[in-house]
Coordinates of C-alpha atoms in Angstrom, one line a residue:
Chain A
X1 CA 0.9 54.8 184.9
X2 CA -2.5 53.9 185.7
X3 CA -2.8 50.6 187.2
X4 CA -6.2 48.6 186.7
X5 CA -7.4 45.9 189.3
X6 CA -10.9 43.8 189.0
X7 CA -10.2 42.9 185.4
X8 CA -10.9 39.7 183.8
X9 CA -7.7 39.3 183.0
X10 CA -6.3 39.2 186.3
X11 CA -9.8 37.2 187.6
X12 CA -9.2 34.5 185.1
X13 CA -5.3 34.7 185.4
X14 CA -5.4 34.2 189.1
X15 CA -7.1 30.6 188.4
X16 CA -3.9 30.0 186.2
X17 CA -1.8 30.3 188.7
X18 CA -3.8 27.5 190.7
X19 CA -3.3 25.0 187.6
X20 CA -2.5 21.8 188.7
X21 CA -2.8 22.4 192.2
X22 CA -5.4 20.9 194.7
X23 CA -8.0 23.0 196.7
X24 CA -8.9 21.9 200.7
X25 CA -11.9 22.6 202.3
X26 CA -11.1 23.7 205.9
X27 CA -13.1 24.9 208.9
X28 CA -10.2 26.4 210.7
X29 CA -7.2 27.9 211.2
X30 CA -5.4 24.9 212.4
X31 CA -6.6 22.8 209.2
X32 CA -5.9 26.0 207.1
X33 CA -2.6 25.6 208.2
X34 CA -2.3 21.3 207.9
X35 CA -3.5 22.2 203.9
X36 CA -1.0 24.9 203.4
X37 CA 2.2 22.8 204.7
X38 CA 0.9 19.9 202.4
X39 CA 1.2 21.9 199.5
X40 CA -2.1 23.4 198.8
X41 CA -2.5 26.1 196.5
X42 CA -5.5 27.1 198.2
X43 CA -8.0 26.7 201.0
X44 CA -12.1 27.0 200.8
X45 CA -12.6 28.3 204.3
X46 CA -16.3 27.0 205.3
X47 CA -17.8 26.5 208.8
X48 CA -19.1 22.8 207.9
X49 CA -17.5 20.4 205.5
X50 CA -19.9 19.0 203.1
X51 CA -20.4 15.6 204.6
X52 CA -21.1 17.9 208.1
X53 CA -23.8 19.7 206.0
X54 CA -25.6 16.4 204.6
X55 CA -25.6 14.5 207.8
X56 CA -26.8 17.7 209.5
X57 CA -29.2 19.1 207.2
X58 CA -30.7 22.5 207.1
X59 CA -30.0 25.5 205.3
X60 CA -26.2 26.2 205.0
X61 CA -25.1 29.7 204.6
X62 CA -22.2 31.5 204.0
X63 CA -19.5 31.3 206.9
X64 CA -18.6 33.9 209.9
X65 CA -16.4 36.5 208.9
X66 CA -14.6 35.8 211.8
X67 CA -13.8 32.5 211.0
X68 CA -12.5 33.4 207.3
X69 CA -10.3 36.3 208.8
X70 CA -8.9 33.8 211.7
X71 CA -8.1 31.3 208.0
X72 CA -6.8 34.5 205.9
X73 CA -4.4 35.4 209.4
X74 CA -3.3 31.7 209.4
X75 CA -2.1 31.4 205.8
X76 CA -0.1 32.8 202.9
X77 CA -1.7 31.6 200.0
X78 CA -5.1 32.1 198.7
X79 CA -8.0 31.9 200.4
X80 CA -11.3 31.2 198.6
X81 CA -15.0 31.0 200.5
X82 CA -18.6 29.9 199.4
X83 CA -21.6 31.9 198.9
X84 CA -25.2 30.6 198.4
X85 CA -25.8 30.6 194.5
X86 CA -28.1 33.8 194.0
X87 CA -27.0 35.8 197.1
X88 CA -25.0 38.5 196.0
X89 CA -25.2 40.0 199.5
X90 CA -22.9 37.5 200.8
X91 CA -20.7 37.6 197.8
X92 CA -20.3 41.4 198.7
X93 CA -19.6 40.7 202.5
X94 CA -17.2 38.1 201.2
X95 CA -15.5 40.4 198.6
X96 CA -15.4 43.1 201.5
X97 CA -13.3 40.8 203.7
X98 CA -10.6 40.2 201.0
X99 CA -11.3 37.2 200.0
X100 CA -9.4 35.8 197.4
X101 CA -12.3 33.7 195.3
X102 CA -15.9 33.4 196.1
X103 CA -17.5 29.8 195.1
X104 CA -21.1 30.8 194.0
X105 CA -21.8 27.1 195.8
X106 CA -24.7 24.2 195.5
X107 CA -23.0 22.8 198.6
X108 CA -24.9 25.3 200.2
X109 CA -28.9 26.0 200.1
X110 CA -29.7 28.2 197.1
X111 CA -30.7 31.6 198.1
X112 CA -32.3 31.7 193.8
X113 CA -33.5 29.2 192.4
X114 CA -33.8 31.3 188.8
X115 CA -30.8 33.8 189.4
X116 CA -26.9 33.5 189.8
X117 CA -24.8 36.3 190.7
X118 CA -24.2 38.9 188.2
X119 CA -20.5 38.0 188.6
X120 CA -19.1 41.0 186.2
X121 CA -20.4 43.1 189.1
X122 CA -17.5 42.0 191.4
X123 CA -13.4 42.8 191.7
X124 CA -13.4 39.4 193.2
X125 CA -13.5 36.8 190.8
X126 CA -15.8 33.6 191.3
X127 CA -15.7 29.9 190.5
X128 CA -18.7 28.3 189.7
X129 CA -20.3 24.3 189.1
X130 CA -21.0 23.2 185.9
X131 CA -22.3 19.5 185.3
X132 CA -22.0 20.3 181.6
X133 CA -21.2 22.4 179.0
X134 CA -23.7 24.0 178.8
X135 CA -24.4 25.6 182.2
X136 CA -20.7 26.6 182.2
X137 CA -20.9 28.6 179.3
X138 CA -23.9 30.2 181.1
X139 CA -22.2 30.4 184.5
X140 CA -19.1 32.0 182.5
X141 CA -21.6 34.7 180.4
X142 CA -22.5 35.8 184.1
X143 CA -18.6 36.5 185.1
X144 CA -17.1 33.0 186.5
X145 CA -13.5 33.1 185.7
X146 CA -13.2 29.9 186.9
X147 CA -15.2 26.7 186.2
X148 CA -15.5 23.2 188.3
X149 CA -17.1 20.3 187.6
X150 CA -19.8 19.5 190.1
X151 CA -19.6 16.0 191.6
X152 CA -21.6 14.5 194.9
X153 CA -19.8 17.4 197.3
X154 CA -19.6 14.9 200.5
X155 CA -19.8 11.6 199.4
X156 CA -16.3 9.9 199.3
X157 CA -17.9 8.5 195.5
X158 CA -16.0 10.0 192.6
X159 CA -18.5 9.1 189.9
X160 CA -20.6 12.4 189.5
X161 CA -17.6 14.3 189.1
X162 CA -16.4 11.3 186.6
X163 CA -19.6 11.9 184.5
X164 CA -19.9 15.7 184.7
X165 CA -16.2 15.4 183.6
X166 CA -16.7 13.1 180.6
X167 CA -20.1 15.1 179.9
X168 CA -18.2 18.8 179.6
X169 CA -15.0 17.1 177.8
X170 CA -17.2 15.4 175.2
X171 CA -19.2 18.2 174.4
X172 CA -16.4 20.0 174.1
X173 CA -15.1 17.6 171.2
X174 CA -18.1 17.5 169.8
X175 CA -18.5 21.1 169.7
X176 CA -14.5 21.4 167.8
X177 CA -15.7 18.6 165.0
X178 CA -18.6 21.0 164.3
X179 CA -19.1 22.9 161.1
X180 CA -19.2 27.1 162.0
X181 CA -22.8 27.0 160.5
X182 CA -24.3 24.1 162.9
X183 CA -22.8 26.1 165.9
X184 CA -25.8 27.8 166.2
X185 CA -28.2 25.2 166.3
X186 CA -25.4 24.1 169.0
X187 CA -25.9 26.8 171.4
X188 CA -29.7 26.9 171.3
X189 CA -29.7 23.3 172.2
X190 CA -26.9 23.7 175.4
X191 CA -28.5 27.4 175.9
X192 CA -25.3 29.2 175.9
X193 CA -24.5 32.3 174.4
X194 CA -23.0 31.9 170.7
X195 CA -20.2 33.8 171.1
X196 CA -18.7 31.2 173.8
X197 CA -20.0 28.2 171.7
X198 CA -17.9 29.3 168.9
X199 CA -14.8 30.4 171.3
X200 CA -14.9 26.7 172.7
X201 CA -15.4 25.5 169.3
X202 CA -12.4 27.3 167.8
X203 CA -9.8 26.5 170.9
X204 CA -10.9 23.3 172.3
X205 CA -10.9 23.8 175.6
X206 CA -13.2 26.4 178.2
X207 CA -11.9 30.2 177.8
X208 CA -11.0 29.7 181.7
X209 CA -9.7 27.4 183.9
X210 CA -11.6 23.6 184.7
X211 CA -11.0 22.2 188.2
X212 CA -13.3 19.5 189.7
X213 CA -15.0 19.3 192.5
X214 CA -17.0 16.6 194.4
X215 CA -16.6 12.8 195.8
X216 CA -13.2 13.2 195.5
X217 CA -11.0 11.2 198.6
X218 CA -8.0 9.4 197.9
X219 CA -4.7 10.1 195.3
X220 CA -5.8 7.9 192.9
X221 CA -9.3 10.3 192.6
X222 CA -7.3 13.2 192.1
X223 CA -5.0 11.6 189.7
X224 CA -8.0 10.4 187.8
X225 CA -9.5 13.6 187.6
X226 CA -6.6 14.8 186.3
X227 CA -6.0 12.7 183.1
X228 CA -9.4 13.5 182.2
X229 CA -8.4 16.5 181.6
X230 CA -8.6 18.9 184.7
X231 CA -6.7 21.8 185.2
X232 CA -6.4 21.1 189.4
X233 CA -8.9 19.5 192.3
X234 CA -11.5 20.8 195.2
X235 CA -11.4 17.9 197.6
X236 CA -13.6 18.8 200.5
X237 CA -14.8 16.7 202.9
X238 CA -12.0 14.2 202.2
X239 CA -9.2 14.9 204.0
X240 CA -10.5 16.3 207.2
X241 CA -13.0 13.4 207.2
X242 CA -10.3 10.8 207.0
X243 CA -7.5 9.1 209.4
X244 CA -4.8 11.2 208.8
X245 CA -5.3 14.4 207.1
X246 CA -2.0 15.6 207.1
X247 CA -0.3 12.7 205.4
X248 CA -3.5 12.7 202.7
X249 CA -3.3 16.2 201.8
X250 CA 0.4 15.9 200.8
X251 CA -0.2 12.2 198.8
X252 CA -3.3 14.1 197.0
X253 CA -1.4 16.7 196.0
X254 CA 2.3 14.9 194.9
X255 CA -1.0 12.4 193.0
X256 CA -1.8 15.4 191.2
X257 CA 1.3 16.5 190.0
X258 CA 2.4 12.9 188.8
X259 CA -1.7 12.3 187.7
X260 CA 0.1 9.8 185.0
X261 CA 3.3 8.2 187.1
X262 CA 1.7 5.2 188.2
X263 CA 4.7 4.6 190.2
X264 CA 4.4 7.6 192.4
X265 CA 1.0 6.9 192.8
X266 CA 1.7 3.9 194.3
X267 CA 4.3 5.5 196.7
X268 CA 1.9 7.9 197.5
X269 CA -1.2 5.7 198.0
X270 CA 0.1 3.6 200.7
X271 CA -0.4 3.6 204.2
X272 CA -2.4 6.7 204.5
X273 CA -5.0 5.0 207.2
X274 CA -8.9 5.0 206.7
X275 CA -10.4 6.9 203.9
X276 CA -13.6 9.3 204.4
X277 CA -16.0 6.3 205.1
X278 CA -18.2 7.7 201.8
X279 CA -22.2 7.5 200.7
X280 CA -22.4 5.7 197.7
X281 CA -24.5 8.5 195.2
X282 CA -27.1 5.8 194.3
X283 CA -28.2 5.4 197.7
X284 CA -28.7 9.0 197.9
X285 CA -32.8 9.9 197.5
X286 CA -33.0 12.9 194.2
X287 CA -33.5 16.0 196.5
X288 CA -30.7 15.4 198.3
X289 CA -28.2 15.3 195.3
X290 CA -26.2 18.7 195.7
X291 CA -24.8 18.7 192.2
X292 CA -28.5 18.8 190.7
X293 CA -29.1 22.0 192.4
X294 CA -27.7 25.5 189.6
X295 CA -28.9 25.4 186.2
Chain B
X1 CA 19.8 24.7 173.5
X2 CA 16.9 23.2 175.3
X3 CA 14.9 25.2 177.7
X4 CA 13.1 23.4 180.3
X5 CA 9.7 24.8 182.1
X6 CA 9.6 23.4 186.0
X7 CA 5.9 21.9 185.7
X8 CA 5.3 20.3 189.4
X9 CA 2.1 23.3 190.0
X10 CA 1.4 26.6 188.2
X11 CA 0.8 28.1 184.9
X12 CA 3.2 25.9 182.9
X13 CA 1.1 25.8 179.7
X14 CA 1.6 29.5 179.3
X15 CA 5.1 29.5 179.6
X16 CA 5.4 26.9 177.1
X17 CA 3.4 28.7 174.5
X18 CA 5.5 32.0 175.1
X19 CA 8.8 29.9 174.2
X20 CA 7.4 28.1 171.4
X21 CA 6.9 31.8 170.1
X22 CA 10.7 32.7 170.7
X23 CA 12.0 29.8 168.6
X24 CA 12.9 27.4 171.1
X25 CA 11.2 23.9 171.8
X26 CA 10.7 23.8 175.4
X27 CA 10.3 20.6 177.5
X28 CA 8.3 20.1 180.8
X29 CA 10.8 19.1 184.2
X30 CA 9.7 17.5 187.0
X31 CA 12.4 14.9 187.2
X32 CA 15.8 14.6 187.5
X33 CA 16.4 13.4 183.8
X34 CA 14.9 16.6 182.4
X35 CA 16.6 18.6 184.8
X36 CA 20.0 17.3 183.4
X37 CA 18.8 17.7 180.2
X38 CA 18.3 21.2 179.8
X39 CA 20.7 24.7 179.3
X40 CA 18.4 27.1 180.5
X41 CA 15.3 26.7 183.2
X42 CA 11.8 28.8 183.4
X43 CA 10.3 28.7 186.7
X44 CA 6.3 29.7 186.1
X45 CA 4.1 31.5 188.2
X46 CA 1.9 29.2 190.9
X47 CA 2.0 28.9 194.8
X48 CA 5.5 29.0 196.0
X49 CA 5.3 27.2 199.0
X50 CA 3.6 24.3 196.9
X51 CA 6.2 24.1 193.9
X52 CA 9.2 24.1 196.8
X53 CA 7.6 21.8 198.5
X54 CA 7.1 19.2 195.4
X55 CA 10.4 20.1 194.4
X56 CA 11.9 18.8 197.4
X57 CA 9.9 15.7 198.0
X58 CA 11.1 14.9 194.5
X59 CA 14.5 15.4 195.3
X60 CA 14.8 18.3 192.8
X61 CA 15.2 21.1 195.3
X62 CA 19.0 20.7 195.8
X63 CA 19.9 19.8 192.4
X64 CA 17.9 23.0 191.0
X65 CA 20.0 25.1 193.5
X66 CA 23.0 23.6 192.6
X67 CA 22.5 24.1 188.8
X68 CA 21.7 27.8 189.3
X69 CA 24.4 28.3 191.4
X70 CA 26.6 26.9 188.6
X71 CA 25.6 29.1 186.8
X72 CA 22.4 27.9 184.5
X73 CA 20.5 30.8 183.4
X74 CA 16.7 30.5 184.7
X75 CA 14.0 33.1 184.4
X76 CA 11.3 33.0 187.1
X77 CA 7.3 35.0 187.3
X78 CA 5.4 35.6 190.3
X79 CA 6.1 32.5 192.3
X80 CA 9.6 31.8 190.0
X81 CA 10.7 35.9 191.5
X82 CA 10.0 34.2 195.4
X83 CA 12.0 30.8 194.3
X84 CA 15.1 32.7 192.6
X85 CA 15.2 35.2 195.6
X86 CA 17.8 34.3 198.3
X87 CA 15.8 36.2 201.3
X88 CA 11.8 35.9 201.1
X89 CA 9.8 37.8 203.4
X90 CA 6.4 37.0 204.6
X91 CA 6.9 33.4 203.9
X92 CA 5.4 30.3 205.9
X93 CA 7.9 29.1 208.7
X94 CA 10.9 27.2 206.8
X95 CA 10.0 28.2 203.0
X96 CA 13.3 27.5 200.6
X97 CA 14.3 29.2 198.0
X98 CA 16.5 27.8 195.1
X99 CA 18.3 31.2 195.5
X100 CA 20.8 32.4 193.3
X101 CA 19.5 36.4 193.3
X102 CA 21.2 38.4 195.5
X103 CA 17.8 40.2 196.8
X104 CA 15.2 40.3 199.3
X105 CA 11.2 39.6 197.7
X106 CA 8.3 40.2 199.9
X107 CA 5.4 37.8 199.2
X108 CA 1.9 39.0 198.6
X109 CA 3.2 42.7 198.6
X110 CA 0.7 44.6 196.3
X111 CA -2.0 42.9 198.4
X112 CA -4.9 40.2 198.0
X113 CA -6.7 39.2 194.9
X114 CA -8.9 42.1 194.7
X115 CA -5.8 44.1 194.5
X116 CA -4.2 42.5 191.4
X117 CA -4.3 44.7 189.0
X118 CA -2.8 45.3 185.1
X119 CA -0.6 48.3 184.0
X120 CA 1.5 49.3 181.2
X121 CA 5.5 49.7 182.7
X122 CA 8.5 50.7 181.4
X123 CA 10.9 47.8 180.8
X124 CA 15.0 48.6 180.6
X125 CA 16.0 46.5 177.5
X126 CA 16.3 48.8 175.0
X127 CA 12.9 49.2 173.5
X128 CA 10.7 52.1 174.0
X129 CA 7.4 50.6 174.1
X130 CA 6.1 49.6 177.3
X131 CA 5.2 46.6 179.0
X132 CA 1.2 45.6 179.2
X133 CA 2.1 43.9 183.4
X134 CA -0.8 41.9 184.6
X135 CA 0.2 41.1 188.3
X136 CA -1.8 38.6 190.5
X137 CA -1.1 38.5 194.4
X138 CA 2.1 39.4 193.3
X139 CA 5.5 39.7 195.2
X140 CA 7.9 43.0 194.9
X141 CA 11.4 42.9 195.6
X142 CA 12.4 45.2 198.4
X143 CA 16.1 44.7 198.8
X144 CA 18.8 44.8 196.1
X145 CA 22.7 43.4 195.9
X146 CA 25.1 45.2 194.3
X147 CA 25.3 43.6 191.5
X148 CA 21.3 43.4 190.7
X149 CA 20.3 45.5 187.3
X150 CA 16.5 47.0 188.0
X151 CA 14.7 46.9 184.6
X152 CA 11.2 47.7 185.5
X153 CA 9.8 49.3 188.7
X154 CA 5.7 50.0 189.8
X155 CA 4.8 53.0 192.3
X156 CA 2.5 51.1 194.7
X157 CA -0.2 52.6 196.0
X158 CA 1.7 54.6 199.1
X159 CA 3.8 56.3 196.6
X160 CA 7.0 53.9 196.9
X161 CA 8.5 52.7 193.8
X162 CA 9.4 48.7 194.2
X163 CA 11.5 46.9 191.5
X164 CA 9.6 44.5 189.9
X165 CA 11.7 43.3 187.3
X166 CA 15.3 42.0 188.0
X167 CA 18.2 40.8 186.8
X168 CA 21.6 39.9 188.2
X169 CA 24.0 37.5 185.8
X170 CA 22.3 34.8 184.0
X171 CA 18.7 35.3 186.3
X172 CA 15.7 37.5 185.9
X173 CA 13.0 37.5 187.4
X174 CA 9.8 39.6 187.0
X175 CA 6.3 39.8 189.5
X176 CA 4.4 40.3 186.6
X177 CA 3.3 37.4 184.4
X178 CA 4.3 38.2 180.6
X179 CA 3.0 34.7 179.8
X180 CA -0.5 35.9 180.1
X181 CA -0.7 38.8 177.8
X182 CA 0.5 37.2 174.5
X183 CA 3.6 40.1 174.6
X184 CA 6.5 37.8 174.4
X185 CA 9.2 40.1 174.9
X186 CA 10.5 39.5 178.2
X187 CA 10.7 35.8 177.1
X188 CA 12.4 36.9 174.0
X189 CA 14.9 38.9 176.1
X190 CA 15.8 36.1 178.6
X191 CA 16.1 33.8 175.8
X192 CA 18.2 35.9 173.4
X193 CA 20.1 38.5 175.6
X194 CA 20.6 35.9 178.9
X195 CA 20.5 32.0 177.8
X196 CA 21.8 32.1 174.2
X197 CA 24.6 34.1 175.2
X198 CA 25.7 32.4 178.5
X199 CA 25.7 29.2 176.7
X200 CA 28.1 30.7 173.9
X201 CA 30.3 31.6 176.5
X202 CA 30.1 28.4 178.3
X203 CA 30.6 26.5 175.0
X204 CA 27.7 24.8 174.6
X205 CA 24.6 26.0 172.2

């Protein structure tokens, strides 16, 4: 009875198992813990949120391995971390710790600005950012088993992740009302590999599971993210960035759950204190746009 | 009969598509109304601690329990073993279960992600062919009751052999997920040898 571990069946099956489930960024153990008695189905351990890492600046790397062991220690259920798109050293040190996920991030500063990760490489299995179809077809030809949408990670505004959503979703559709013989044309123009085009074409939906990521801050974001079609949520920066993380983290994920229970929404929406104070995108100068940073 | 799939968090699509294959026209429950609806319950594979803690803030816990313990035949993977077991080990301080299977499941037991792993197994329902088991951060059951049947067990990897498929009365439970493989025969079996017949005997169809 030989038993098989690393395979893309169990990389992209893990995802499955986060369906419907929301994702907190946390810096610590004591967070780790807030996320997991909420009900998260996972944690991103990282050692600055990504509103830290904007009002910071400089380069942001991947986290101390003590920090992420102190996280894993605190917790039962998965525990996911970034790495710098490009730096498969990390990713190893990463994998070598037991991590459950890696995020090949743009939250943090590119380490290649022409190569990802040669995901297939890994046991670990990887979530990457897509901001269309295109790039996560190309992200999944490298290994991803799991895709978000990018949004602007540390903002508090939900409308890159809104229009990354609405890009991948319509391209998708567009893509299933496609005769077989104009799928080619198809995936030279989004420069993905034919193969996926057609798989995508053929089942209407990515071959692995689409979360979203980015701007996200209150239940109603999450449930909004949701009905357009998202398998679960990364919020990052905002719960830990707002008045009362504990009693966010549990509306955000009972909002996700009932996405189309406008009742419960309502329930869960009120009194929860001051939201993450938020950057509106626009104001944001072009290099400092995270989500613009993969390709 | 009318099977339900418990859809507050996990991989509830799956386990729709794998009853849709048996013959039966499953429903989604995560309220009340569809709880009281249904014969027979799936519980899917997810985080544990997050579907018993939806449950309960949706008042679902208690009336989940109670419908097992009366005797509603339910069939839970992965997380849906943890739920159905009555004694969980490494679980966060205060985890429920539903209950209703007379043994003891330790959480996470095979290991982290990098130690799920896939593996054809021998499973006890007659048939000779094996079981294609893809387990993720999957649970094994460590203790049995008396009146537990073992149908499928996996030597881990310090040569111990832990049930991973079980089944005591109307339950079964499995660590494995047989809603990712396409191989619909442990749905098939909980459908035709467990819910079909307890709802004969109980008088209903």
């Amino acid at each position: 009875m030989s038993q098989v571990t690393g395979t893309g069946r169990v990389k992209r099956g893990m995802a499955e198992m986060l369906k419907g489930g929301v994702i907190m960024d946390v810096v610590n153990a004591e967070q780790a813990k807030i996320a997991e008695d909420a009900g998260a189905v996972a944690v991103m351990a990282l050692e600055r949120v990504p509103a830290d890492i904007r009002a910071q600046g400089g380069v942001a790397r991947m986290s101390d391995p003590d920090m992420i062991e102190k996280i894993q220690a605190a917790v039962s259920i998965p525990v996911m971390a970034k790495a710098r798109i490009g730096h498969f050293v990390e990713a190893r040190i990463l994998e070598s710790l037991g991590v459950d996920y890696i995020d090949e991030s743009e939250v943090l500063t590119p380490a290649d600005y022409e190569n990802h990760i040669d995901k297939w490489d890994f046991k670990v299995p990887f979530v990457c950012g897509a901001t269309n179809l295109g790039e996560a077809l190309r992200r999944i030809n490298e290994g991803a088993a799991m895709i978000r949408s990018k949004g602007e990670a540390g903002t508090g505004d939900v409308s890159n992740a809104m229009q990354h959503m609405r890009k991948i979703g319509g391209e998708i559709r567009r893509l299933s009302s496609m005769r077989e013989d104009e799928l080619y044309v198809a995936a030279k123009e989004m420069q993905a590999p034919f193969e996926l085009v057609k798989e995508v074409a053929a089942n209407g939906k990515l071959p692995v599971v689409l979360f979203t990521a980015g701007g996200i801050a209150t239940p109603a974001d999450a449930a909004l993210m949701m009905s357009m079609g998202a398998d679960g949520v990364f919020i990052g920066s905002g719960i830990f960035k707002s008045g009362n993380p504990a009693q966010r983290a549990a509306a955000c994920v009972k909002a996700t759950t009932f996405f189309d229970d406008a009742k419960v929404l309502a329930q869960v929406s009120r009194g929860l204190g001051d939201a993450m104070v938020g950057i509106n995108v626009a104001d944001l100068p072009a290099p400092h746009r995270l989500a613009e940073r993969g390709w | 009969m009318k099977v339900g799939v418990l859809a507050l968090q996990g991989d509830v699509r799956e386990h729709v598509s794998s009853l849709i294959a048996c013959g039966v026209d499953p429903i989604s429950v995560r309220r009340i109304e569809e709880l009281n609806s249904i014969d027979a319950l799936v519980i899917p594979g997810g985080e544990s601690t997050t579907i018993a803690q939806l449950a309960e803030h949706y008042e679902l816990f208690q009336p989940i329990r109670k419908r097992i313990a009366d005797g509603m035949p339910a069939y839970g993977s992965c997380a849906g073993m943890i739920l159905l077991a009555d004694r969980i080990l490494d679980a966060i301080e205060g985890q429920k279960t539903f209950g209703g299977l007379d043994i003891t499941v330790r959480r996470n037991a095979f290991g982290r992600q990098v130690d799920s792993f896939e593996s054809d197994i021998d499973f006890n329902d007659g048939g000779s062919q094996k079981v294609h088991a893809v387990f993720i951060r999957a649970p094994w059951v460590e203790e049995i009751g008396k009146n537990v049947k073992v149908l499928a067990t996996v030597i881990s990897p310090d040569g111990q052999s832990h049930p991973v498929a079980v089944q005591e009365g109307n339950l079964l439970a499995t660590s494995f997920h047989p809603e990712l493989t396409g191989d619909h025969r442990i749905h098939r079996y909980f459908i035709e040898e467990i819910a079909r017949p307890a709802l004969v005997r109980g008088g209903r169809r």
